[in-house]
Short mmCIF file of C-alpha atoms and ligand atoms in Angstrom, two decimals:
data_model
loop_
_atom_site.label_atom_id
_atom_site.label_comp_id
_atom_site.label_asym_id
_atom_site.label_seq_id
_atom_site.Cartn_x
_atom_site.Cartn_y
_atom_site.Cartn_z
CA UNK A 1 -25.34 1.17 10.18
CA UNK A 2 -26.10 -1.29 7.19
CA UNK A 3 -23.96 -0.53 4.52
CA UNK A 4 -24.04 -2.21 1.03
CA UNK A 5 -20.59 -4.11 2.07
CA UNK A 6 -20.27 -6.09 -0.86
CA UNK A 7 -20.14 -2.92 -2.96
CA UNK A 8 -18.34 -0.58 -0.83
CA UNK A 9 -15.47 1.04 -3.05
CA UNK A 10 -12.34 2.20 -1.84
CA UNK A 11 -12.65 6.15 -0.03
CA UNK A 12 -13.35 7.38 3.11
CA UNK A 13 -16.15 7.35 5.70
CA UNK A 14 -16.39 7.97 9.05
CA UNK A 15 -15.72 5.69 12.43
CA UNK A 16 -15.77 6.10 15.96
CA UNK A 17 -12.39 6.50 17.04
CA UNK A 18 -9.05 7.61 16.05
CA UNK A 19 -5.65 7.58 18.40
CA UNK A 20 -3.06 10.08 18.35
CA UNK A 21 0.22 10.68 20.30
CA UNK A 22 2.83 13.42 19.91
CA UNK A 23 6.17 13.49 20.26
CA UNK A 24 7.66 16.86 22.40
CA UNK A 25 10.57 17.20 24.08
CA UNK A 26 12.81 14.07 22.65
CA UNK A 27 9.60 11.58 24.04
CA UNK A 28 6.64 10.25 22.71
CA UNK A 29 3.46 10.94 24.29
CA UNK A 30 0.67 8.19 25.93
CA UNK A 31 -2.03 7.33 23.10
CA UNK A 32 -5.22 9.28 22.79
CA UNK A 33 -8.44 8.72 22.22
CA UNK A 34 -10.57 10.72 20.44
CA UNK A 35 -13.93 11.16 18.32
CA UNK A 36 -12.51 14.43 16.22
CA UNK A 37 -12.15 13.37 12.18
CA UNK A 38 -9.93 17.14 12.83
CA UNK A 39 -6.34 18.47 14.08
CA UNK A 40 -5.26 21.96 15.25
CA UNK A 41 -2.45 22.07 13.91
CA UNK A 42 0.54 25.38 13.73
CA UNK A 43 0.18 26.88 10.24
CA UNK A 44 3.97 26.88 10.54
CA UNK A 45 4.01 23.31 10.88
CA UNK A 46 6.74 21.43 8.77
CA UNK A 47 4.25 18.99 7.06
CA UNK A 48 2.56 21.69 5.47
CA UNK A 49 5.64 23.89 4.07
CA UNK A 50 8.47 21.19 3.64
CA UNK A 51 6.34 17.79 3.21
CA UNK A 52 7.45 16.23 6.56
CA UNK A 53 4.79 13.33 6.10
CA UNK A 54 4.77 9.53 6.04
CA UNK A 55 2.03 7.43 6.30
CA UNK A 56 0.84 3.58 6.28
CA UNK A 57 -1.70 1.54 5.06
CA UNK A 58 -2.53 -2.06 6.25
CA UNK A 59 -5.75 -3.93 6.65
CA UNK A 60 -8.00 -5.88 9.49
CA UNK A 61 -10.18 -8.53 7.91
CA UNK A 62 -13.15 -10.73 10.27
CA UNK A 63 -12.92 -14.13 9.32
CA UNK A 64 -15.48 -16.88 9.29
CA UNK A 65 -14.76 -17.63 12.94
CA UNK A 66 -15.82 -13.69 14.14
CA UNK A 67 -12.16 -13.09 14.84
CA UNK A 68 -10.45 -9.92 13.65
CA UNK A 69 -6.95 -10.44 12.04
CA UNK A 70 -4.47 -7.74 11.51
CA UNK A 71 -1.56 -8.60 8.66
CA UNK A 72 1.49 -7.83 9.26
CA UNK A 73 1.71 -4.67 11.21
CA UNK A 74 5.09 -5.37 12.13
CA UNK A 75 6.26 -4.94 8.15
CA UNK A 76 4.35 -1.48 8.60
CA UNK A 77 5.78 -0.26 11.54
CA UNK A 78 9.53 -0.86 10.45
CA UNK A 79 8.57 0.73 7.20
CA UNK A 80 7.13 3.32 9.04
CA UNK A 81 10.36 3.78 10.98
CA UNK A 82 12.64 4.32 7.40
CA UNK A 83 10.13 6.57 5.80
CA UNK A 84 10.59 8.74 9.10
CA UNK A 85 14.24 8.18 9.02
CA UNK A 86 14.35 9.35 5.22
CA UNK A 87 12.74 12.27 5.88
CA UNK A 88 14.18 13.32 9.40
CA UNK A 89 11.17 13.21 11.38
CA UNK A 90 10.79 10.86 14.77
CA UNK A 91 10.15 7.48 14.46
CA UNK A 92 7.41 6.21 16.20
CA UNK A 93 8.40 3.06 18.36
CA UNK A 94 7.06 -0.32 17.58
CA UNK A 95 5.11 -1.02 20.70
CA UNK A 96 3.40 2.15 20.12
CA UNK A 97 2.61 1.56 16.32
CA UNK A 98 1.50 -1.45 17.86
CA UNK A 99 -0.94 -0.17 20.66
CA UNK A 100 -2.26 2.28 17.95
CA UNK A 101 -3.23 -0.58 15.25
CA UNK A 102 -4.87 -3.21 17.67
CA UNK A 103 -6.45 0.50 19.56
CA UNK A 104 -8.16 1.69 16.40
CA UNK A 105 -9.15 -1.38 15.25
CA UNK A 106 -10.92 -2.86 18.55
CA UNK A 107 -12.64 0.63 19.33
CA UNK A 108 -13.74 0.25 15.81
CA UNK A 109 -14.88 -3.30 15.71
CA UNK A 110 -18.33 -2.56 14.62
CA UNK A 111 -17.30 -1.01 11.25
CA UNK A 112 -15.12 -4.37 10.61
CA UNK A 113 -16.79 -5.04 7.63
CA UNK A 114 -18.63 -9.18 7.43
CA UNK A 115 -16.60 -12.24 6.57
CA UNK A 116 -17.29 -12.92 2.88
CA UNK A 117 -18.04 -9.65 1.42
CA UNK A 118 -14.61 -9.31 0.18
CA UNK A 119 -14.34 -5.65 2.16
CA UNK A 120 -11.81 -5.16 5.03
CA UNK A 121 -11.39 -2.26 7.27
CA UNK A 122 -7.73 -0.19 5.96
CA UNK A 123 -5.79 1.16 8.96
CA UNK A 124 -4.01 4.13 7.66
CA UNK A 125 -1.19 5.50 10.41
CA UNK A 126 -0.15 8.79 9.60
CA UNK A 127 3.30 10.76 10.34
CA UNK A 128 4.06 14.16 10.29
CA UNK A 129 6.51 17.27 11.37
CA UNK A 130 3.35 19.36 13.43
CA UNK A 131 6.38 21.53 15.46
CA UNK A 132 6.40 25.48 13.75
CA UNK A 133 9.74 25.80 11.22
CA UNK A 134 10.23 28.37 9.04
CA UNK A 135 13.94 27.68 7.71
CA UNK A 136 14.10 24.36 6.04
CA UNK A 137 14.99 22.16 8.85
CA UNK A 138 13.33 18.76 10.54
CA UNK A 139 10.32 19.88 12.62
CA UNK A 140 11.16 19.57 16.76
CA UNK A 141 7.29 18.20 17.54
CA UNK A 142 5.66 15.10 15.76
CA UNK A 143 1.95 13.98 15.92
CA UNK A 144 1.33 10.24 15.06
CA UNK A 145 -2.41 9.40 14.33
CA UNK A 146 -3.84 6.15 13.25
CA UNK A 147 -7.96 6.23 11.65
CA UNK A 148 -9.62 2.97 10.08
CA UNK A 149 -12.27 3.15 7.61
CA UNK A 150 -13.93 0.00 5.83
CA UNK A 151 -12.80 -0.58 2.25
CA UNK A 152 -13.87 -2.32 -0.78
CA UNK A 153 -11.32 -2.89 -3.81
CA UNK A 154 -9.19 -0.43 -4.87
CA UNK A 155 -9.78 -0.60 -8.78
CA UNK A 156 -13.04 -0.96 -9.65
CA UNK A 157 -12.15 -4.23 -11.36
CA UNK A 158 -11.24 -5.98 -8.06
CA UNK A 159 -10.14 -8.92 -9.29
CA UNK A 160 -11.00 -8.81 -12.97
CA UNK A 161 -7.68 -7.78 -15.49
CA UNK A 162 -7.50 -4.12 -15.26
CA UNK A 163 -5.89 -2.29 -18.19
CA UNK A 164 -3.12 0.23 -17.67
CA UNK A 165 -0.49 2.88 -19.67
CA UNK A 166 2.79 3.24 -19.53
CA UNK A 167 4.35 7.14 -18.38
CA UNK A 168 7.23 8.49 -19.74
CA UNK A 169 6.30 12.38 -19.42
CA UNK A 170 6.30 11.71 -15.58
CA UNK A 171 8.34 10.12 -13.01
CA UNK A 172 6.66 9.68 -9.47
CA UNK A 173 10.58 9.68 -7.80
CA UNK A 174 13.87 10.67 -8.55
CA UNK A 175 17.00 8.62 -8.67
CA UNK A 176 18.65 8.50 -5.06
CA UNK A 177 15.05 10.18 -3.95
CA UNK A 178 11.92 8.77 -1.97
CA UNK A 179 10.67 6.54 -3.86
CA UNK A 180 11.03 3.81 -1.48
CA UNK A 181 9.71 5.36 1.50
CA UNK A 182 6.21 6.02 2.20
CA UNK A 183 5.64 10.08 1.79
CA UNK A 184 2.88 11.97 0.94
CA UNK A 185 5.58 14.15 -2.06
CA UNK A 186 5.51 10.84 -4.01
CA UNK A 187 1.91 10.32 -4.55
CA UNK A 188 1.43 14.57 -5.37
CA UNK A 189 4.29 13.97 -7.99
CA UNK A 190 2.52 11.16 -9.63
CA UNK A 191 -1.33 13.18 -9.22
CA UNK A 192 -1.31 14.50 -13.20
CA UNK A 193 -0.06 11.41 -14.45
CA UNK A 194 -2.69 9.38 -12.97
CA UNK A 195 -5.41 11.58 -14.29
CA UNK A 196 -4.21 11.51 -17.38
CA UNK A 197 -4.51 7.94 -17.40
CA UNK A 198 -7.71 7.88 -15.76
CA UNK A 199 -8.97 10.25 -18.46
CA UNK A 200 -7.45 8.05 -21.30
CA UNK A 201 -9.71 5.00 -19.58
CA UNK A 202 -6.73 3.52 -17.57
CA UNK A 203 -7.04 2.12 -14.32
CA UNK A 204 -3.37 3.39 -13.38
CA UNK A 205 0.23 4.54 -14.71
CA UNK A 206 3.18 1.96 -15.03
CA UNK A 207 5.78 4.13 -13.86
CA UNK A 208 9.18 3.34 -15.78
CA UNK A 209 12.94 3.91 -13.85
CA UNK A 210 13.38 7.35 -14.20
CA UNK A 211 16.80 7.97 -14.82
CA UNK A 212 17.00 5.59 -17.84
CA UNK A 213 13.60 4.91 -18.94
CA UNK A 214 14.38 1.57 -20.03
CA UNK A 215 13.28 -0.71 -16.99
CA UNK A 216 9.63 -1.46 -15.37
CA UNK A 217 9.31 0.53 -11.72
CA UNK A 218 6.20 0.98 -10.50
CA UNK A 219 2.08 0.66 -11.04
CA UNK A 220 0.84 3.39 -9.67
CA UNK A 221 0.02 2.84 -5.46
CA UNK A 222 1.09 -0.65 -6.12
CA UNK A 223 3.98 -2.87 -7.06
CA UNK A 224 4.26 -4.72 -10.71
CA UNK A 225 4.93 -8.17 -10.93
CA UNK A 226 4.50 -11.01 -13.90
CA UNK A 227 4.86 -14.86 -14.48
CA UNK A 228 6.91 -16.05 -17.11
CA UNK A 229 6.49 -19.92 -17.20
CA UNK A 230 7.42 -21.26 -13.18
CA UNK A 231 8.63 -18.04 -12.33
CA UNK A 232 7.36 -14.67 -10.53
CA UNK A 233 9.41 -11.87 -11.44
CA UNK A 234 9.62 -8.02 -9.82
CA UNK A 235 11.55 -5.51 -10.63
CA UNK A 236 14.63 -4.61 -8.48
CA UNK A 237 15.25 -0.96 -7.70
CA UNK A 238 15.73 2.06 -5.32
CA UNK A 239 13.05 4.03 -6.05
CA UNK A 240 10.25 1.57 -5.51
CA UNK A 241 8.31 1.08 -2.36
CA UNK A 242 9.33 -1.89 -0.72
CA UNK A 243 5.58 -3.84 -1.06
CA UNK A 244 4.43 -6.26 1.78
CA UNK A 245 2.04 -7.61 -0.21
CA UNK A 246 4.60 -8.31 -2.97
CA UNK A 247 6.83 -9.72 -0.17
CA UNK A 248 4.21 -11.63 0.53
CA UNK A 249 3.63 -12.81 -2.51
CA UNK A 250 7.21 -13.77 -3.31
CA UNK A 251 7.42 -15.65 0.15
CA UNK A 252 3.94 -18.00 -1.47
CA UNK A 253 5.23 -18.78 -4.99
CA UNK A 254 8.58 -20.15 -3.88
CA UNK A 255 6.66 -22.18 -1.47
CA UNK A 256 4.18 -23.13 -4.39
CA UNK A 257 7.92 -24.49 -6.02
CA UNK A 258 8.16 -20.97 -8.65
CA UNK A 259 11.74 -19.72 -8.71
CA UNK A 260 11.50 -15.83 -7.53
CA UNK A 261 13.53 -13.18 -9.52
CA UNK A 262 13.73 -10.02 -8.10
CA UNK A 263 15.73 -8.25 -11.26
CA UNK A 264 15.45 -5.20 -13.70
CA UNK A 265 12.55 -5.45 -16.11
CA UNK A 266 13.22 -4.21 -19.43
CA UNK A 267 9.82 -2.47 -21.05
CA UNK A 268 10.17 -4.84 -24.02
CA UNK A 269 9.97 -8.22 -22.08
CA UNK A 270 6.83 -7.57 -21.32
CA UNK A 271 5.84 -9.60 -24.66
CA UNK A 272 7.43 -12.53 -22.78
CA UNK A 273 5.23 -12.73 -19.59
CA UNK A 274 2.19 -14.61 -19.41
CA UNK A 275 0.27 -12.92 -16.76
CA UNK A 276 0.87 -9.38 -14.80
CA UNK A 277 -0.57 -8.00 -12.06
CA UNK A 278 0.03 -4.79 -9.43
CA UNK A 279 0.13 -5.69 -6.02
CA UNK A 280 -0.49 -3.74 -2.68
CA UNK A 281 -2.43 -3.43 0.18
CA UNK A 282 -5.61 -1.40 -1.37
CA UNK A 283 -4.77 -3.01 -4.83
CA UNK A 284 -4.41 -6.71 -3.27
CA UNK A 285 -3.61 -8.65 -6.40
CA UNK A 286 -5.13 -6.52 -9.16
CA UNK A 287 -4.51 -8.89 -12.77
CA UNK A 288 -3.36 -6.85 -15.70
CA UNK A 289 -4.71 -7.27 -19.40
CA UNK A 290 -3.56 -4.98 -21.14
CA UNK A 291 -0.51 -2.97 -20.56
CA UNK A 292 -0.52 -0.22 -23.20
CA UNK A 293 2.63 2.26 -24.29
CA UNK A 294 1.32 5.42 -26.33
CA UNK A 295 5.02 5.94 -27.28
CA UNK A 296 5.58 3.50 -29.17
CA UNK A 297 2.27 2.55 -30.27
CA UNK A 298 2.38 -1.52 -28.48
CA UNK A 299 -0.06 -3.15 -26.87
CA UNK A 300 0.93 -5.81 -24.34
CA UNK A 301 -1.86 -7.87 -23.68
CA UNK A 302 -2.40 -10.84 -20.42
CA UNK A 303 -5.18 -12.35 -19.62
CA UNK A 304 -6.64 -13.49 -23.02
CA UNK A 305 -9.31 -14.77 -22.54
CA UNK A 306 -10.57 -12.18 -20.46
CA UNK A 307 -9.47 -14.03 -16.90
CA UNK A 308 -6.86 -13.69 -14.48
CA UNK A 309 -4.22 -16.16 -15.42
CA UNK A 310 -4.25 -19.37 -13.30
CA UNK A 311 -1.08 -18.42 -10.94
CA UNK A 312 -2.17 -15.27 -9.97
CA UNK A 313 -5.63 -16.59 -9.24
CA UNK A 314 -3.50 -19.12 -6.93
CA UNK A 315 -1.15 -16.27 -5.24
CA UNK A 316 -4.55 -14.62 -5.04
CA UNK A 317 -6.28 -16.87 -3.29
CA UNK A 318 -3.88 -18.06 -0.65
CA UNK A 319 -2.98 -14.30 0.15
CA UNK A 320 -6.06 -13.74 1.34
CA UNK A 321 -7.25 -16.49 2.48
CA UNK A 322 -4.18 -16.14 5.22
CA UNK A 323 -5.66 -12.76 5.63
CA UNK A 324 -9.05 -13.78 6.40
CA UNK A 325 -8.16 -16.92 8.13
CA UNK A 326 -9.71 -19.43 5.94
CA UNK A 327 -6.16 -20.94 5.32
CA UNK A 328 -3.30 -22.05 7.86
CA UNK A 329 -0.82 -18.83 9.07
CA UNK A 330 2.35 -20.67 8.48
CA UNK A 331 4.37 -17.62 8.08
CA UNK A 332 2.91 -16.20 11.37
CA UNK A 333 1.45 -13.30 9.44
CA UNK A 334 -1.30 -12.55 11.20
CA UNK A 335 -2.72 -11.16 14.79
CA UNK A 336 -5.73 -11.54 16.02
CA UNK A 337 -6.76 -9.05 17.80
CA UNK A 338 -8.86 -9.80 21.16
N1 PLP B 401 3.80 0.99 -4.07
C1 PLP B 401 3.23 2.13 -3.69
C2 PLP B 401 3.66 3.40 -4.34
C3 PLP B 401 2.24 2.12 -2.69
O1 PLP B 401 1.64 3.25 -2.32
C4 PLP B 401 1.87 0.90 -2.10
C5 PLP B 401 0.89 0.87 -1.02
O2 PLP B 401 1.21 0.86 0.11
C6 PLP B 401 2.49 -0.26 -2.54
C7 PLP B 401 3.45 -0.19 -3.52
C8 PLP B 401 2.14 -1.58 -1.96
O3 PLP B 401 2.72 -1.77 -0.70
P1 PLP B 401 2.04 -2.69 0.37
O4 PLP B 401 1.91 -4.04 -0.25
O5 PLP B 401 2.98 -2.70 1.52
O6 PLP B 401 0.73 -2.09 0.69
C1 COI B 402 -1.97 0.94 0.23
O1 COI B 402 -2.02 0.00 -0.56
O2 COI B 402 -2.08 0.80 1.44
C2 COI B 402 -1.75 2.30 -0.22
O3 COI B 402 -1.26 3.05 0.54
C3 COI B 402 -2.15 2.64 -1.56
C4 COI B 402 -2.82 3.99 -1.73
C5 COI B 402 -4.21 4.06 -1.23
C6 COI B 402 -1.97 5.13 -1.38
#
């Protein structure tokens, strides 16, 4: 195996393990290991009629020191645990997210991909009702799986300013809906608006509130943020997943001295900000040029010059650095995995 790591992009390919457990009879079952990409699974199971589905995504990065880092699993796991409380399924316990992570990712080690080709392996757990329901009602059986698979950036940018369009003929989650948990119904709902925008030449949608319109929600799998002089600003609101990497990022730029606001973002002070970016796992820190609104006919443009501004380039840089070990874990972010 000698793939072209510095220009993987961000899909699917095969490893050598995956572990699974189930949960039967009010208890969660030991881990499994197995070699199957596949699942039998009941064709009356829940997940496929009434969405019962959550899912994770974190990353493992090898540093320059041959170690194999894990960030912040524990963020995924409790998210993991209100995305299956949101949707009435069985959470899976945090020593067993746990086991499964540092599991997959040792009997994968091989497919870690080399410090300093900017790849990672992603460690997607996966959720779902697999007990047989045909009246709507929470499934009695639950199968918990987590697969790795080495990654490259997410947009094709990586970290180059990306531009992006704003949706108002779609919402990706309701008012008082799932938006901020991690199911699979959010990311179908927001499947025609992203194709849209890929058609138009956008890298992704800018998802507005959707019961007003008015105020900045989402970017597409990521969260938004911008810098307006010394501060880093991200929207406030229900029906936004709660980011770790934008967590993350808000813990680093009020301990670079910036003043975090976490606040509604009206569409219109977007002329104010001096840089943008969407933020996530797969997207990292992906910069923003040009945010553009087909509505109204505006173009909001960032990076001028054609750069990522300076303090995202910062944030950028000491994210993943922590990630990859090349800077001190002073947040105790990070596992190594043995
Ligand atoms: N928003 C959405 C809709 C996402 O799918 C993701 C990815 O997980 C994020 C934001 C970023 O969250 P995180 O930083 O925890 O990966
Ligand atoms: C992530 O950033 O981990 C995501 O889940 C984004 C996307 C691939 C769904």
């Amino acid at each position: 195996m000698n793939p072209d790591w510095k220009n993987i992009g961000f899909g699917y390919s095969k490893t050598d393990y995956n572990v699974r457990a189930t949960f039967k009879d009010g208890k969660w079952s030991e881990l499994e290991v197995t070699s199957s990409e596949y699942l039998t699974i009941h064709m009356a199971a829940t997940c496929l009629h009434y969405g019962q589905e959550a899912f994770e995504g974190l990353k493992a990065y090898m540093g320059k020191d041959g170690q194999i880092r894990v960030f912040r699993w524990d963020e995924n796991a409790k998210r993991m645990q209100s995305s299956a409380r949101g949707i009435k399924m069985a959470e899976v316990p945090t020593e067993l997210f746990h086991e499964a992570v540092i599991k997959a990712v040792s009997l994968n080690k091989k497919f870690v991909p080399p410090y300093g080709t900017g790849a990672s392996l992603y460690i997607r757990p996966l959720l779902f009702g697999s007990g047989p329901e045909v009246g709507v009602k929470p499934a009695k059986e639950y199968t918990f799986l987590v697969f790795v698979t080495p990654v490259g950036p997410y947009f094709k940018e990586g970290f180059k300013p990306g531009n992006i369009m704003i949706s108002r003929d779609f919402d990706r989650a309701a008012p008082h809906g799932t938006g901020n948990i991690k199911v699979g119904g959010n990311y179908a709902a927001s499947l025609i608006s992203l194709e849209k925008a890929h058609d138009l030449g956008y890298g992704t949608v800018l998802y507005l509130d959707s019961k007003e319109r008015k105020y900045i929600d989402e970017c597409g799998p990521a969260n938004f943020f911008a810098i307006k002089g010394n501060s880093y600003i991200t929207p406030e609101s229900d029906s936004i997943l709660p980011s770790i990497t934008n967590k993350s990022l808000q813990a680093l730029a009020a301990d670079m001295g910036m003043k975090v606001e976490k606040r509604h973002i009206p569409v219109g002070e977007l002329s104010e900000f001096d840089e943008a970016g969407a933020c996530g796992t797969a997207a990292v820190i992906s910069p923003i040029g040009k945010i553009v609104d087909p509505d109204t006919n505006t173009i909001y443009t960032f990076c001028k010059d054609g750069l990522p501004g300076p303090i995202s380039t910062k944030l950028y840089h000491h994210l993943v650095d922590i990630q990859y070990g090349d800077e001190a874990d002073k947040f105790g972010w990070v596992e190594i995995v043995k």
